[in-house]
Amino acid sequence: MARHANHGANQALGSPWGDETAVVDALLDWARNRVVRSSDPKTTARPASELRNAAGKTVTPSGIGAREAMRVVEEVLLPATRAMDDPMNLAYIAAAPSRTSMAFDCVVSAANVFGGMWETGAGAIHAENEALAWLVELLGWPGTAGGTFVSGGTTGNLSALATARETARRRLGGRPEGGWRLACTSEAHSSIKSAVRLLDADVVEVPTVRGRLTGPALREVLRAERDAGRTVFAVVATAGTTNGGVIDELDGVADACREFGAWMHVDGAYGGAGLAAPSVRDRYRGIERADSFIVDPHKWLFSTYDCCALIYREPHHARAAHAQHAGYLDEIDREQWNPADLAVQLTRRARGLPFWFGLATHGTDRYTEAVETTLATARRVADHIRAADHLRLLQEPDLSVLLFERPGWTEEQYSAWSRRNSAEGVILCVPTKFEGRSVLRLAFVNPLTRADKVIPILDTLA
Ligand SMILES: *Cc1c(COP(=O)(O)O)cnc(C)c1O
């Protein structure tokens, strides 16, 4: 350790930044305190004009100094960000990073590994691959499957679907008559539609059956497409839809994909975590036959932002789609596991490491328990809603998302109730749409969320 400290001090002599030792100490102390402190649920966004006034001009020719910059961070900037890891943040899909993963994220930043290529990041990539191997095992895929970590589900879905399209292009010898077509339901995440646009493809929408993509409905659409002389290159199934937490009928989808030669991608950004939970594992039957899969450890696998695990059954397809080639990259050993070859990215931080460190530290059994705890909390709250005279549960939850309504309330009443509770830091529960009307939604991803804290708040809807 002493050797490293001396090295740092010597470096400071010629550094354009001067002696940074005091700043480094102060920031690392601050990070330490932040990691162990609980979040403040009242933190919230403010208009840009207010922030400009409160923060003052921060980027100036001579700098405002670390002390003043940190004051601005602590007093102005961070209070204007939402506490995503608060146990009562049950809106959208929140986050629940373990302290271990938060602290290790600081270590990852300090190590500043270039994680794009094996030659620069081998050790880090090896550890990331260990974490991916656990997911591969949960999927029931062969040990030759693999992938990398990207920033989030959006990039993961795009990378997987670009691979699917390139694989089809090679098989067909070019762009098919009628263009690139991808099948999914209206419940697929917005990032799928974004990927489709970027890939110059079109969506073929499959009608849902009780919010689900099913084998028979998919088969009918694929047959009609084939009869019309068109090619559907990929099907996107969702394991845990964002709005309702619904798992598509993966077994039937896998059958249909096999019959029609379509790539099967499973978007498990939120719900993929349930693979670790024996109480719901059955619902994923069929996932063992998919071609690609994503899950965001920053959602329900207790890691920090931003982190998406992207996995291919046959990674060589991804290399064909994503590997970048240029004179300055010719020296790269393509036989090695280069994450840059597998997704839309070249430079990357080793963003899977906080996830890996949490797994390595606590063991996978603790992850199973933490996911099961969240599911049990969601079930307890669901039981309460089902039994309450003033509330109606709108669908039986597959996972940990609850959709419910307070019959008689209007959109405005839901919004006012939601905003008041948010402002007071009581709970973050925002309305969504279900079958065209406004309803309420709770999404559980945090094992620290307690049903006995949530239930009394729901009684204020009476
Ligand atoms: C959150 C989510 C995404 C997008 O993931 P990001 O990490 O926000 O890019 C994609 N699909 C599903 C099902 C999601 O829940």
CSV table of C-alpha atoms and ligand atoms in Angstrom, one decimal:
chain,number,residue,atom,x,y,z
A,1,MET,CA,0.0,0.0,0.0
A,2,ALA,CA,2.8,2.4,1.0
A,3,ARG,CA,4.4,1.9,-2.4
A,4,HIS,CA,1.3,2.9,-4.2
A,5,ALA,CA,0.9,6.0,-2.0
A,6,ASN,CA,4.4,7.2,-2.8
A,7,HIS,CA,3.9,6.5,-6.5
A,8,GLY,CA,0.8,8.8,-6.3
A,9,ALA,CA,2.7,11.6,-4.6
A,10,ASN,CA,5.5,11.5,-7.1
A,11,GLN,CA,3.1,11.6,-9.9
A,12,ALA,CA,1.5,14.8,-8.5
A,13,LEU,CA,4.8,16.7,-9.0
A,14,GLY,CA,4.3,17.1,-12.8
A,15,SER,CA,0.5,16.8,-12.8
A,16,PRO,CA,-1.6,19.5,-14.4
A,17,TRP,CA,-4.0,18.9,-11.4
A,18,GLY,CA,-1.5,19.6,-8.7
A,19,ASP,CA,-1.6,17.6,-5.5
A,20,GLU,CA,-5.0,15.9,-5.4
A,21,THR,CA,-4.4,13.9,-2.3
A,22,ALA,CA,-6.8,16.0,-0.1
A,23,VAL,CA,-9.5,15.9,-2.7
A,24,VAL,CA,-9.2,12.2,-3.1
A,25,ASP,CA,-9.4,11.6,0.7
A,26,ALA,CA,-12.5,13.8,1.0
A,27,LEU,CA,-14.3,12.2,-1.9
A,28,LEU,CA,-13.6,8.7,-0.8
A,29,ASP,CA,-14.8,9.5,2.7
A,30,TRP,CA,-17.9,11.0,1.2
A,31,ALA,CA,-18.5,7.9,-0.9
A,32,ARG,CA,-18.0,5.7,2.2
A,33,ASN,CA,-20.6,7.7,4.1
A,34,ARG,CA,-23.1,7.7,1.2
A,35,VAL,CA,-22.8,3.9,0.8
A,36,VAL,CA,-23.8,3.2,4.4
A,37,ARG,CA,-26.4,5.9,4.7
A,38,SER,CA,-30.1,5.3,4.0
A,39,SER,CA,-31.7,7.1,1.1
A,40,ASP,CA,-34.0,10.2,1.4
A,41,PRO,CA,-37.3,9.4,-0.4
A,42,LYS,CA,-38.1,13.2,-0.5
A,43,THR,CA,-35.4,13.9,-3.0
A,44,THR,CA,-36.8,15.0,-6.3
A,45,ALA,CA,-36.2,16.7,-9.6
A,46,ARG,CA,-36.3,20.5,-9.8
A,47,PRO,CA,-36.7,22.8,-12.8
A,48,ALA,CA,-33.4,23.6,-14.6
A,49,SER,CA,-33.8,27.3,-13.9
A,50,GLU,CA,-34.0,26.6,-10.2
A,51,LEU,CA,-31.0,24.4,-10.3
A,52,ARG,CA,-29.0,27.0,-12.2
A,53,ASN,CA,-29.8,29.6,-9.6
A,54,ALA,CA,-29.1,27.3,-6.7
A,55,ALA,CA,-25.8,25.8,-8.0
A,56,GLY,CA,-24.4,29.0,-9.5
A,57,LYS,CA,-21.9,28.8,-12.4
A,58,THR,CA,-19.8,25.7,-11.8
A,59,VAL,CA,-17.6,25.4,-14.9
A,60,THR,CA,-15.3,28.4,-15.0
A,61,PRO,CA,-11.8,29.1,-16.3
A,62,SER,CA,-10.2,28.9,-12.9
A,63,GLY,CA,-12.5,26.3,-11.3
A,64,ILE,CA,-14.5,26.6,-8.1
A,65,GLY,CA,-12.4,24.2,-6.1
A,66,ALA,CA,-13.3,20.8,-4.8
A,67,ARG,CA,-14.7,22.0,-1.5
A,68,GLU,CA,-17.2,24.2,-3.3
A,69,ALA,CA,-18.0,21.7,-6.0
A,70,MET,CA,-18.8,19.1,-3.3
A,71,ARG,CA,-21.0,21.5,-1.4
A,72,VAL,CA,-23.0,22.0,-4.6
A,73,VAL,CA,-23.2,18.2,-5.1
A,74,GLU,CA,-24.4,17.6,-1.6
A,75,GLU,CA,-26.7,20.6,-1.1
A,76,VAL,CA,-28.1,21.1,-4.6
A,77,LEU,CA,-27.4,18.3,-7.1
A,78,LEU,CA,-28.0,15.0,-5.3
A,79,PRO,CA,-31.1,16.2,-3.5
A,80,ALA,CA,-32.5,16.8,-7.0
A,81,THR,CA,-32.1,13.2,-8.0
A,82,ARG,CA,-34.6,10.4,-7.0
A,83,ALA,CA,-33.6,7.8,-4.4
A,84,MET,CA,-34.1,4.8,-6.7
A,85,ASP,CA,-33.0,2.4,-3.9
A,86,ASP,CA,-35.5,3.6,-1.3
A,87,PRO,CA,-37.6,0.6,-0.1
A,88,MET,CA,-40.8,2.6,-0.6
A,89,ASN,CA,-39.9,3.5,-4.2
A,90,LEU,CA,-42.4,1.1,-5.9
A,91,ALA,CA,-42.9,3.0,-9.1
A,92,TYR,CA,-41.6,2.1,-12.6
A,93,ILE,CA,-38.9,-0.5,-11.9
A,94,ALA,CA,-36.8,0.8,-9.0
A,95,ALA,CA,-33.4,-0.5,-7.9
A,96,ALA,CA,-32.1,-2.3,-4.8
A,97,PRO,CA,-28.3,-2.5,-5.0
A,98,SER,CA,-26.6,-4.2,-2.0
A,99,ARG,CA,-24.1,-2.0,-0.1
A,100,THR,CA,-21.5,-4.5,-1.2
A,101,SER,CA,-22.2,-3.8,-4.9
A,102,MET,CA,-22.3,-0.1,-4.3
A,103,ALA,CA,-18.9,-0.1,-2.5
A,104,PHE,CA,-17.4,-2.4,-5.2
A,105,ASP,CA,-18.6,0.0,-7.9
A,106,CYS,CA,-16.3,2.6,-6.3
A,107,VAL,CA,-13.5,0.0,-6.6
A,108,VAL,CA,-14.3,-0.6,-10.3
A,109,SER,CA,-14.0,3.1,-10.9
A,110,ALA,CA,-10.7,3.3,-9.1
A,111,ALA,CA,-9.3,0.4,-11.1
A,112,ASN,CA,-10.5,2.0,-14.4
A,113,VAL,CA,-10.3,-1.2,-16.4
A,114,PHE,CA,-10.8,-1.1,-20.2
A,115,GLY,CA,-13.3,-3.9,-20.4
A,116,GLY,CA,-13.7,-4.0,-24.2
A,117,MET,CA,-10.9,-6.4,-25.0
A,118,TRP,CA,-9.4,-9.5,-23.4
A,119,GLU,CA,-5.9,-8.1,-23.7
A,120,THR,CA,-6.7,-5.0,-21.6
A,121,GLY,CA,-9.4,-6.5,-19.3
A,122,ALA,CA,-8.8,-10.2,-19.0
A,123,GLY,CA,-9.1,-10.5,-15.2
A,124,ALA,CA,-12.2,-8.3,-15.0
A,125,ILE,CA,-13.8,-10.1,-18.0
A,126,HIS,CA,-13.1,-13.5,-16.4
A,127,ALA,CA,-15.0,-12.5,-13.3
A,128,GLU,CA,-17.8,-11.0,-15.3
A,129,ASN,CA,-18.0,-14.3,-17.2
A,130,GLU,CA,-18.3,-16.2,-13.9
A,131,ALA,CA,-21.4,-14.1,-13.1
A,132,LEU,CA,-22.8,-14.7,-16.6
A,133,ALA,CA,-22.2,-18.5,-16.2
A,134,TRP,CA,-24.5,-18.4,-13.2
A,135,LEU,CA,-27.2,-16.9,-15.3
A,136,VAL,CA,-26.5,-19.4,-18.1
A,137,GLU,CA,-27.0,-22.2,-15.6
A,138,LEU,CA,-30.3,-20.7,-14.4
A,139,LEU,CA,-31.4,-20.5,-18.1
A,140,GLY,CA,-30.6,-24.2,-18.6
A,141,TRP,CA,-28.3,-23.3,-21.6
A,142,PRO,CA,-25.1,-25.1,-22.6
A,143,GLY,CA,-21.9,-24.0,-21.0
A,144,THR,CA,-20.7,-22.7,-24.4
A,145,ALA,CA,-23.3,-19.8,-24.1
A,146,GLY,CA,-22.0,-16.4,-23.1
A,147,GLY,CA,-22.1,-12.7,-23.6
A,148,THR,CA,-21.2,-9.5,-21.9
A,149,PHE,CA,-22.5,-6.6,-19.8
A,150,VAL,CA,-23.9,-3.5,-21.5
A,151,SER,CA,-25.5,-0.4,-20.1
A,152,GLY,CA,-29.1,-1.5,-19.9
A,153,GLY,CA,-31.9,-3.4,-21.4
A,154,THR,CA,-32.2,-1.0,-24.3
A,155,THR,CA,-28.7,-1.6,-25.5
A,156,GLY,CA,-29.0,-5.3,-24.7
A,157,ASN,CA,-32.1,-5.7,-26.7
A,158,LEU,CA,-30.7,-3.7,-29.6
A,159,SER,CA,-27.4,-5.7,-29.6
A,160,ALA,CA,-29.3,-9.1,-29.5
A,161,LEU,CA,-31.7,-8.1,-32.3
A,162,ALA,CA,-28.9,-6.8,-34.4
A,163,THR,CA,-27.3,-10.2,-34.0
A,164,ALA,CA,-30.5,-11.9,-35.0
A,165,ARG,CA,-30.9,-9.8,-38.1
A,166,GLU,CA,-27.3,-10.3,-39.2
A,167,THR,CA,-27.7,-14.1,-38.6
A,168,ALA,CA,-30.8,-14.1,-40.8
A,169,ARG,CA,-29.0,-11.9,-43.4
A,170,ARG,CA,-26.2,-14.4,-43.8
A,171,ARG,CA,-28.6,-17.3,-44.0
A,172,LEU,CA,-30.8,-15.6,-46.6
A,173,GLY,CA,-28.0,-14.0,-48.5
A,174,GLY,CA,-29.4,-10.5,-48.1
A,175,ARG,CA,-32.4,-8.5,-47.1
A,176,PRO,CA,-35.6,-10.5,-47.6
A,177,GLU,CA,-38.4,-9.5,-50.0
A,178,GLY,CA,-40.7,-7.4,-47.8
A,179,GLY,CA,-38.0,-6.3,-45.5
A,180,TRP,CA,-37.0,-7.2,-41.9
A,181,ARG,CA,-40.0,-8.2,-39.8
A,182,LEU,CA,-40.0,-8.8,-36.0
A,183,ALA,CA,-42.9,-10.3,-34.1
A,184,CYS,CA,-43.9,-9.2,-30.5
A,185,THR,CA,-46.9,-8.1,-28.7
A,186,SER,CA,-48.0,-4.6,-27.7
A,187,GLU,CA,-46.7,-5.4,-24.2
A,188,ALA,CA,-43.1,-5.6,-25.3
A,189,HIS,CA,-40.9,-2.9,-23.8
A,190,SER,CA,-40.6,0.5,-25.7
A,191,SER,CA,-36.9,-0.4,-26.3
A,192,ILE,CA,-38.0,-3.1,-28.7
A,193,LYS,CA,-39.8,-0.6,-30.9
A,194,SER,CA,-36.8,1.6,-30.7
A,195,ALA,CA,-34.5,-1.3,-31.8
A,196,VAL,CA,-36.8,-2.1,-34.6
A,197,ARG,CA,-36.6,1.4,-35.9
A,198,LEU,CA,-32.9,1.5,-35.6
A,199,LEU,CA,-32.6,-1.8,-37.5
A,200,ASP,CA,-34.9,-0.6,-40.3
A,201,ALA,CA,-37.3,-3.3,-39.5
A,202,ASP,CA,-41.1,-3.5,-38.9
A,203,VAL,CA,-43.1,-4.9,-36.1
A,204,VAL,CA,-45.6,-7.6,-36.7
A,205,GLU,CA,-47.9,-7.3,-33.7
A,206,VAL,CA,-49.2,-10.6,-32.2
A,207,PRO,CA,-52.4,-10.2,-30.3
A,208,THR,CA,-52.1,-11.0,-26.6
A,209,VAL,CA,-54.1,-13.5,-24.7
A,210,ARG,CA,-54.6,-12.1,-21.2
A,211,GLY,CA,-51.6,-9.8,-21.6
A,212,ARG,CA,-49.5,-12.7,-22.9
A,213,LEU,CA,-47.7,-13.8,-26.1
A,214,THR,CA,-48.9,-17.3,-26.6
A,215,GLY,CA,-47.7,-20.1,-29.0
A,216,PRO,CA,-50.9,-20.5,-30.9
A,217,ALA,CA,-51.3,-16.7,-31.6
A,218,LEU,CA,-47.7,-16.5,-32.6
A,219,ARG,CA,-47.9,-19.5,-34.9
A,220,GLU,CA,-50.9,-18.0,-36.6
A,221,VAL,CA,-49.1,-14.8,-37.3
A,222,LEU,CA,-45.9,-16.5,-38.5
A,223,ARG,CA,-47.9,-18.7,-40.8
A,224,ALA,CA,-49.8,-15.7,-42.3
A,225,GLU,CA,-46.5,-13.9,-42.8
A,226,ARG,CA,-44.9,-16.9,-44.5
A,227,ASP,CA,-48.0,-17.4,-46.7
A,228,ALA,CA,-47.7,-13.8,-47.8
A,229,GLY,CA,-44.0,-14.5,-48.7
A,230,ARG,CA,-42.6,-12.4,-45.8
A,231,THR,CA,-39.8,-13.4,-43.4
A,232,VAL,CA,-40.0,-12.8,-39.6
A,233,PHE,CA,-36.4,-12.9,-38.5
A,234,ALA,CA,-37.0,-12.7,-34.8
A,235,VAL,CA,-39.6,-13.0,-32.1
A,236,VAL,CA,-39.3,-11.1,-28.8
A,237,ALA,CA,-40.9,-12.7,-25.8
A,238,THR,CA,-40.9,-10.9,-22.5
A,239,ALA,CA,-40.2,-12.6,-19.2
A,240,GLY,CA,-41.8,-10.0,-16.9
A,241,THR,CA,-43.5,-7.2,-18.8
A,242,THR,CA,-42.7,-3.8,-17.5
A,243,ASN,CA,-46.3,-2.8,-16.9
A,244,GLY,CA,-47.8,-5.9,-15.6
A,245,GLY,CA,-44.9,-8.3,-14.7
A,246,VAL,CA,-46.3,-10.9,-17.1
A,247,ILE,CA,-44.2,-13.8,-18.4
A,248,ASP,CA,-45.1,-14.8,-21.9
A,249,GLU,CA,-45.8,-18.4,-22.8
A,250,LEU,CA,-42.2,-19.2,-23.5
A,251,ASP,CA,-42.7,-22.9,-24.2
A,252,GLY,CA,-45.2,-22.3,-27.0
A,253,VAL,CA,-43.1,-19.4,-28.3
A,254,ALA,CA,-40.1,-21.6,-28.5
A,255,ASP,CA,-42.1,-24.2,-30.5
A,256,ALA,CA,-43.3,-21.7,-33.0
A,257,CYS,CA,-39.8,-20.1,-33.4
A,258,ARG,CA,-38.4,-23.5,-34.1
A,259,GLU,CA,-41.1,-24.4,-36.6
A,260,PHE,CA,-40.7,-21.1,-38.5
A,261,GLY,CA,-36.9,-20.7,-38.1
A,262,ALA,CA,-37.1,-17.4,-36.2
A,263,TRP,CA,-34.6,-16.2,-33.6
A,264,MET,CA,-36.1,-16.2,-30.1
A,265,HIS,CA,-35.1,-13.4,-27.9
A,266,VAL,CA,-36.2,-13.2,-24.3
A,267,ASP,CA,-36.3,-9.7,-22.7
A,268,GLY,CA,-36.0,-10.4,-19.0
A,269,ALA,CA,-34.7,-6.9,-18.1
A,270,TYR,CA,-36.9,-6.9,-15.0
A,271,GLY,CA,-38.3,-10.4,-14.6
A,272,GLY,CA,-35.2,-12.4,-15.6
A,273,ALA,CA,-34.2,-12.3,-11.9
A,274,GLY,CA,-37.1,-14.6,-11.1
A,275,LEU,CA,-35.1,-17.5,-12.7
A,276,ALA,CA,-33.3,-17.6,-9.4
A,277,ALA,CA,-36.5,-18.2,-7.5
A,278,PRO,CA,-37.8,-21.8,-7.2
A,279,SER,CA,-41.3,-20.6,-6.4
A,280,VAL,CA,-41.8,-19.1,-9.9
A,281,ARG,CA,-39.1,-21.0,-12.0
A,282,ASP,CA,-41.8,-23.1,-13.7
A,283,ARG,CA,-43.3,-20.1,-15.4
A,284,TYR,CA,-40.1,-19.7,-17.5
A,285,ARG,CA,-40.4,-23.2,-19.1
A,286,GLY,CA,-39.2,-22.9,-22.7
A,287,ILE,CA,-36.5,-20.3,-21.9
A,288,GLU,CA,-34.0,-23.1,-22.2
A,289,ARG,CA,-34.6,-23.0,-26.0
A,290,ALA,CA,-34.2,-19.2,-26.6
A,291,ASP,CA,-31.3,-17.8,-28.7
A,292,SER,CA,-30.6,-14.7,-26.7
A,293,PHE,CA,-31.6,-13.2,-23.3
A,294,ILE,CA,-31.1,-10.1,-21.3
A,295,VAL,CA,-31.5,-9.2,-17.6
A,296,ASP,CA,-30.7,-6.0,-15.8
A,297,PRO,CA,-28.9,-6.7,-12.5
A,298,HIS,CA,-29.5,-3.0,-11.8
A,299,LYS,CA,-33.2,-3.8,-11.5
A,300,TRP,CA,-33.9,-6.9,-9.4
A,301,LEU,CA,-30.5,-8.5,-9.0
A,302,PHE,CA,-29.2,-6.0,-6.4
A,303,SER,CA,-26.4,-4.3,-8.4
A,304,THR,CA,-25.7,-0.7,-9.2
A,305,TYR,CA,-26.4,1.3,-12.3
A,306,ASP,CA,-25.9,0.7,-15.1
A,307,CYS,CA,-25.8,-3.0,-15.8
A,308,CYS,CA,-27.4,-5.4,-18.2
A,309,ALA,CA,-26.3,-9.0,-18.8
A,310,LEU,CA,-26.6,-9.9,-22.5
A,311,ILE,CA,-26.3,-13.6,-23.2
A,312,TYR,CA,-26.3,-15.6,-26.5
A,313,ARG,CA,-26.8,-19.3,-26.8
A,314,GLU,CA,-24.2,-19.2,-29.7
A,315,PRO,CA,-21.9,-16.2,-29.2
A,316,HIS,CA,-20.2,-16.6,-32.6
A,317,HIS,CA,-23.4,-15.1,-34.2
A,318,ALA,CA,-22.8,-12.0,-32.1
A,319,ARG,CA,-19.2,-11.7,-33.2
A,320,ALA,CA,-20.3,-11.8,-36.8
A,321,ALA,CA,-22.7,-9.0,-36.2
A,322,HIS,CA,-20.7,-6.7,-33.8
A,323,ALA,CA,-16.9,-7.2,-34.1
A,324,GLN,CA,-15.3,-3.9,-35.3
A,325,HIS,CA,-12.5,-4.1,-37.8
A,326,ALA,CA,-9.9,-1.5,-38.7
A,327,GLY,CA,-6.1,-1.1,-39.2
A,328,TYR,CA,-5.7,0.0,-35.6
A,329,LEU,CA,-7.7,-3.0,-34.3
A,330,ASP,CA,-5.9,-5.7,-36.4
A,331,GLU,CA,-3.7,-6.7,-33.6
A,332,ILE,CA,-6.6,-7.7,-31.4
A,333,ASP,CA,-6.6,-11.5,-30.8
A,334,ARG,CA,-10.1,-12.5,-32.1
A,335,GLU,CA,-9.8,-15.9,-30.5
A,336,GLN,CA,-10.1,-14.3,-27.1
A,337,TRP,CA,-13.3,-13.3,-25.3
A,338,ASN,CA,-13.6,-9.7,-26.4
A,339,PRO,CA,-16.8,-8.1,-25.0
A,340,ALA,CA,-16.5,-5.4,-27.7
A,341,ASP,CA,-17.2,-8.2,-30.3
A,342,LEU,CA,-20.6,-9.1,-28.7
A,343,ALA,CA,-22.6,-5.8,-28.5
A,344,VAL,CA,-22.9,-2.2,-29.6
A,345,GLN,CA,-19.9,-0.9,-27.8
A,346,LEU,CA,-16.1,-0.8,-28.0
A,347,THR,CA,-14.8,1.0,-24.9
A,348,ARG,CA,-16.7,-0.2,-21.9
A,349,ARG,CA,-16.2,-0.1,-18.1
A,350,ALA,CA,-16.3,-3.6,-16.5
A,351,ARG,CA,-19.8,-2.8,-15.4
A,352,GLY,CA,-20.6,-6.4,-14.5
A,353,LEU,CA,-18.1,-6.4,-11.7
A,354,PRO,CA,-20.3,-5.0,-8.9
A,355,PHE,CA,-22.8,-7.7,-9.8
A,356,TRP,CA,-20.1,-10.4,-9.7
A,357,PHE,CA,-18.6,-9.1,-6.5
A,358,GLY,CA,-22.0,-9.3,-4.8
A,359,LEU,CA,-22.5,-12.9,-6.0
A,360,ALA,CA,-18.9,-13.9,-5.0
A,361,THR,CA,-19.3,-12.3,-1.6
A,362,HIS,CA,-22.7,-13.5,-0.6
A,363,GLY,CA,-23.2,-16.6,-2.7
A,364,THR,CA,-26.1,-17.4,-5.0
A,365,ASP,CA,-28.3,-18.8,-2.3
A,366,ARG,CA,-28.6,-15.3,-0.8
A,367,TYR,CA,-29.7,-14.0,-4.2
A,368,THR,CA,-32.4,-16.7,-4.4
A,369,GLU,CA,-33.5,-15.7,-0.9
A,370,ALA,CA,-33.6,-12.0,-1.7
A,371,VAL,CA,-35.7,-12.6,-4.8
A,372,GLU,CA,-38.0,-14.9,-2.9
A,373,THR,CA,-38.4,-12.3,-0.1
A,374,THR,CA,-39.5,-9.7,-2.7
A,375,LEU,CA,-42.0,-12.1,-4.2
A,376,ALA,CA,-43.4,-12.9,-0.8
A,377,THR,CA,-43.8,-9.2,0.0
A,378,ALA,CA,-45.7,-8.7,-3.3
A,379,ARG,CA,-47.9,-11.7,-2.5
A,380,ARG,CA,-48.8,-10.4,0.9
A,381,VAL,CA,-49.7,-7.0,-0.5
A,382,ALA,CA,-51.7,-8.7,-3.3
A,383,ASP,CA,-53.6,-10.7,-0.6
A,384,HIS,CA,-54.5,-7.5,1.1
A,385,ILE,CA,-55.7,-5.9,-2.0
A,386,ARG,CA,-57.8,-8.9,-3.0
A,387,ALA,CA,-59.4,-8.9,0.4
A,388,ALA,CA,-60.0,-5.1,0.7
A,389,ASP,CA,-63.5,-3.9,-0.1
A,390,HIS,CA,-62.3,-0.7,-1.6
A,391,LEU,CA,-59.7,-2.1,-3.9
A,392,ARG,CA,-59.6,-4.5,-6.9
A,393,LEU,CA,-56.6,-6.6,-8.0
A,394,LEU,CA,-56.7,-6.5,-11.8
A,395,GLN,CA,-54.7,-9.6,-12.5
A,396,GLU,CA,-53.0,-12.4,-10.6
A,397,PRO,CA,-49.3,-11.5,-10.5
A,398,ASP,CA,-46.8,-13.7,-12.2
A,399,LEU,CA,-44.0,-12.0,-10.4
A,400,SER,CA,-43.8,-8.9,-8.2
A,401,VAL,CA,-45.8,-6.3,-10.1
A,402,LEU,CA,-49.3,-5.5,-8.9
A,403,LEU,CA,-51.9,-3.8,-10.9
A,404,PHE,CA,-55.0,-2.7,-9.0
A,405,GLU,CA,-57.7,0.0,-8.9
A,406,ARG,CA,-59.8,1.9,-6.5
A,407,PRO,CA,-63.2,1.6,-8.2
A,408,GLY,CA,-64.8,5.0,-8.6
A,409,TRP,CA,-61.6,7.0,-8.7
A,410,THR,CA,-60.7,9.2,-11.7
A,411,GLU,CA,-57.3,9.7,-13.2
A,412,GLU,CA,-57.1,13.0,-11.4
A,413,GLN,CA,-57.7,11.4,-8.0
A,414,TYR,CA,-55.0,8.8,-8.6
A,415,SER,CA,-52.6,11.5,-9.6
A,416,ALA,CA,-53.3,13.7,-6.6
A,417,TRP,CA,-53.0,10.8,-4.2
A,418,SER,CA,-49.7,9.7,-5.9
A,419,ARG,CA,-48.2,13.1,-5.9
A,420,ARG,CA,-49.1,13.8,-2.3
A,421,ASN,CA,-47.5,10.6,-1.1
A,422,SER,CA,-44.4,11.2,-3.3
A,423,ALA,CA,-43.9,14.8,-2.0
A,424,GLU,CA,-44.2,13.6,1.6
A,425,GLY,CA,-41.7,10.8,1.0
A,426,VAL,CA,-44.4,8.2,2.1
A,427,ILE,CA,-44.4,6.0,-1.0
A,428,LEU,CA,-43.7,6.3,-4.7
A,429,CYS,CA,-46.6,4.6,-6.4
A,430,VAL,CA,-47.7,6.1,-9.8
A,431,PRO,CA,-50.7,5.4,-11.9
A,432,THR,CA,-50.4,3.5,-15.2
A,433,LYS,CA,-52.8,2.4,-17.9
A,434,PHE,CA,-54.5,-1.0,-17.9
A,435,GLU,CA,-57.0,-1.9,-20.6
A,436,GLY,CA,-57.2,1.8,-21.5
A,437,ARG,CA,-58.0,3.2,-18.1
A,438,SER,CA,-56.0,4.7,-15.2
A,439,VAL,CA,-55.1,2.2,-12.4
A,440,LEU,CA,-52.4,2.0,-9.8
A,441,ARG,CA,-49.2,-0.1,-10.0
A,442,LEU,CA,-46.7,-1.4,-7.5
A,443,ALA,CA,-43.4,-3.0,-8.6
A,444,PHE,CA,-41.4,-4.8,-5.9
A,445,VAL,CA,-37.7,-5.3,-6.4
A,446,ASN,CA,-36.3,-4.4,-3.0
A,447,PRO,CA,-36.0,-7.1,-0.3
A,448,LEU,CA,-36.1,-4.3,2.3
A,449,THR,CA,-39.6,-3.3,1.3
A,450,ARG,CA,-42.0,-4.4,4.0
A,451,ALA,CA,-45.6,-5.4,3.4
A,452,ASP,CA,-46.7,-4.0,6.8
A,453,LYS,CA,-45.4,-0.6,5.7
A,454,VAL,CA,-47.2,-0.6,2.4
A,455,ILE,CA,-50.6,-2.0,3.4
A,456,PRO,CA,-51.6,0.9,5.7
A,457,ILE,CA,-50.9,3.3,2.9
A,458,LEU,CA,-53.2,1.5,0.6
A,459,ASP,CA,-56.0,1.9,3.2
A,460,THR,CA,-55.8,5.6,2.6
A,461,LEU,CA,-57.3,4.9,-0.8
A,462,ALA,CA,-60.7,4.1,0.9
B,1,LIG,C1,-36.5,-1.7,-18.0
B,1,LIG,C2,-36.8,-2.6,-19.2
B,1,LIG,C3,-36.1,-2.5,-20.4
B,1,LIG,C4,-35.1,-1.3,-20.6
B,1,LIG,O1,-34.0,-1.5,-19.8
B,1,LIG,P1,-33.0,-0.2,-19.6
B,1,LIG,O2,-32.0,-0.8,-18.7
B,1,LIG,O3,-33.9,0.8,-18.9
B,1,LIG,O4,-32.5,0.3,-20.9
B,1,LIG,C5,-36.3,-3.4,-21.4
B,1,LIG,N1,-37.2,-4.3,-21.2
B,1,LIG,C6,-37.9,-4.5,-20.1
B,1,LIG,C7,-38.9,-5.6,-20.0
B,1,LIG,C8,-37.7,-3.6,-19.0
B,1,LIG,O5,-38.4,-3.8,-17.9
